[in-house]
Amino acid sequence: MERILADAAPAAVFDSPSPRTDGSAAGAPAPPPRPGRWGDATRVTAEDAYVIYTSGSTGTPKGIVVQHRGIANMLDECVARRAIPPGARYSTCASPGFDAAVLETWTALATGGELVVTPDDRRWHPAGFARWLADERIAHSYIPAAFLPAIAEGLRDGLDLRSMQRAIVAVEPIPRGLLGEIKRALPGLTLINGYGPTEAAVCVSMYEVGEDETGPERTPIGTAIRNTELLVEPTETETDPEAEADADEATAGDAGTAADADGDGNGDGDGGVRGELHIGGVQVGRTLRPERGDRPAFYTRTGSDGTPRPYYRTGDIVRRDREGVLTFLGRVDHMLKVRGYRVEAGDVEHALIEQPGVTQALVLKRPAPDGVYAPGAEQLIAYVIPAPGARIVLGDVHERLRERLPWYAVPHQVVVRDSFPLTAHGKTDRNALLAQTPAPAADVPPSERPDDAHIEPGLLDLWQEVLGGTGVSGGASGTGRTDGTGGTGGTEAGAAGEAEGARA
């Protein structure tokens, strides 16, 4: 609130008094002093629709001004994809501070629809939300990615969602097979995977899901909507010669993801191109306050039509295939460096989702405690959600990961959870996940030590000290085992020291 007041620089604030804990009335907060120069903030105009603040998950929250033209353009695209007759019912469950609420509200009001507010007891209850959609005969809905497994399970159990004509999903990467299952159960549904940062007018690309979608791969985010240009530009990491040299041997994942088989400097082995996504055109907003720094996120360049247009560097890494379809791979700032190697969390998550019984996966890095630098101090943690009724054997998961991934990309821990915590905007709360995950034990309980390994106890203890953990953790849902460097991971420096110690 202080940041919003500072940006708005109001002359006065009017508020109804609220009772203090002692029963007296509290007045409105005093407005901050006006800035010395109005040039520090951008004046809003009649062309501007709203100011929205970024979540701050990648830095300090900043105010973004979005124009009416971008909202109207996005609404035209929705109608072109699937027109819904007037009088249809539209759901709304997103917080007003999240731009998905703009999509929910104006897709209904701009077409003569009825906006139905999700009750609080269903808003963050995936199975309850799915039943509410059926009970209310909703025709259009924005569905958070975290709710989709409950939608699919409900359809398998006979939930009647045939009233649904159009659904837009977004926010998190979604397995193609999950959306394909929903589409096959509801062939009359136009199911769209949308993408767009807060810095643009809700959606800048869309992908229509087909009935033939299968497998654990991420669903593409599709192609640009009308009056929008999407560019895939090399990232700073990929243009740094030293980073490129490291990446040749130190990027985790498929060979097609790590290699540049077509020789374009940032390409994939399948002939596609990967890099940072830049957005241009009417969807791009602007910052409320001027950016500082040598490389602003918002900039102007000549578009494909020869006229200057605004562009925005998203910080999102995507892959564009030969047909021009984009797939979200991860964030520039979510690129992990663990054990001295660069690891792409998305590639590890893909390998996890391919495991039997795993429906969702997330990989994070647990940073070393302040002031600590030692082998194993930084750890790669994987979180998985099993399919209903599935039992995940963590030892088998680690065995398959060692077959699929380089040793340095195998997580120190695999944690089984029933669900992931969510932020107020429906995104996975990464900080909460790490805070809820205890550090691995310093030693391996005797019951989890391999019975047939015939390892000298002193040597096993030395390995555990160097590797910095027990390897896998089942939380409340499973058990783990530690059986070799591939299962627990380590560092080259630590391994070298261990070998020297073993010889001694």
Coordinates of C-alpha atoms in Angstrom, one line a residue, residues 74-84 90 103 107 139-145 148 164-176 178-180 182-183 186-196 202-211 213 219-226:
M74 CA -7.5 -9.5 -26.4
L75 CA -11.3 -9.6 -26.2
D76 CA -11.5 -9.6 -30.0
E77 CA -9.1 -12.6 -30.1
C78 CA -11.3 -14.6 -27.6
V79 CA -14.4 -14.0 -29.7
A80 CA -12.6 -15.0 -32.8
R81 CA -11.5 -18.3 -31.2
R82 CA -15.0 -19.1 -29.9
A83 CA -18.0 -16.8 -29.9
I84 CA -20.4 -17.3 -27.0
Y90 CA -19.0 -16.7 -17.0
L103 CA -10.1 -11.5 -18.6
T107 CA -15.1 -11.4 -21.6
A139 CA -20.1 -21.5 -20.3
H140 CA -16.7 -19.7 -20.0
S141 CA -14.1 -20.0 -17.3
Y142 CA -10.5 -19.1 -16.5
I143 CA -9.2 -22.2 -14.7
P144 CA -5.9 -22.0 -12.7
A145 CA -3.4 -24.6 -13.7
L148 CA -6.8 -28.9 -13.7
M164 CA -18.6 -25.4 -20.9
Q165 CA -18.0 -23.8 -24.3
R166 CA -14.7 -22.0 -23.8
A167 CA -12.0 -22.3 -21.1
I168 CA -8.7 -20.5 -20.8
V169 CA -5.9 -22.0 -18.7
A170 CA -2.6 -20.3 -17.8
V171 CA -0.1 -19.3 -15.1
E172 CA 2.0 -22.5 -14.8
P173 CA 3.3 -25.1 -17.3
I174 CA 0.8 -27.8 -17.9
P175 CA 1.4 -31.3 -19.3
R176 CA -0.1 -31.9 -22.7
L178 CA -3.6 -33.5 -18.9
L179 CA -5.2 -31.0 -21.2
G180 CA -5.7 -33.7 -23.9
I182 CA -10.0 -32.9 -20.6
K183 CA -10.5 -32.1 -24.3
L186 CA -15.4 -32.5 -23.6
P187 CA -15.0 -32.4 -27.4
G188 CA -17.2 -29.4 -27.8
L189 CA -15.0 -27.3 -25.5
T190 CA -12.6 -24.7 -26.9
L191 CA -9.7 -25.2 -24.6
I192 CA -7.0 -22.5 -24.8
N193 CA -3.6 -22.4 -23.1
G194 CA -2.9 -18.7 -22.8
Y195 CA 0.3 -16.8 -22.0
G196 CA 1.0 -13.2 -21.0
V202 CA -3.4 -10.3 -20.1
C203 CA -2.7 -12.6 -23.1
V204 CA -0.2 -12.2 -25.9
S205 CA -0.3 -15.8 -27.2
M206 CA -2.8 -18.6 -27.3
Y207 CA -2.7 -22.3 -28.1
E208 CA -5.9 -24.4 -28.8
V209 CA -5.7 -27.8 -27.3
G210 CA -6.6 -30.8 -29.6
E211 CA -7.9 -34.2 -28.7
E213 CA -2.6 -34.2 -27.1
T219 CA 1.7 -27.7 -23.5
P220 CA 2.8 -25.0 -26.0
I221 CA 1.8 -21.4 -25.4
G222 CA 1.0 -21.2 -29.1
T223 CA 1.4 -18.2 -31.4
A224 CA 0.9 -14.5 -31.2
I225 CA -2.7 -13.1 -31.0
R226 CA -3.7 -10.4 -33.5

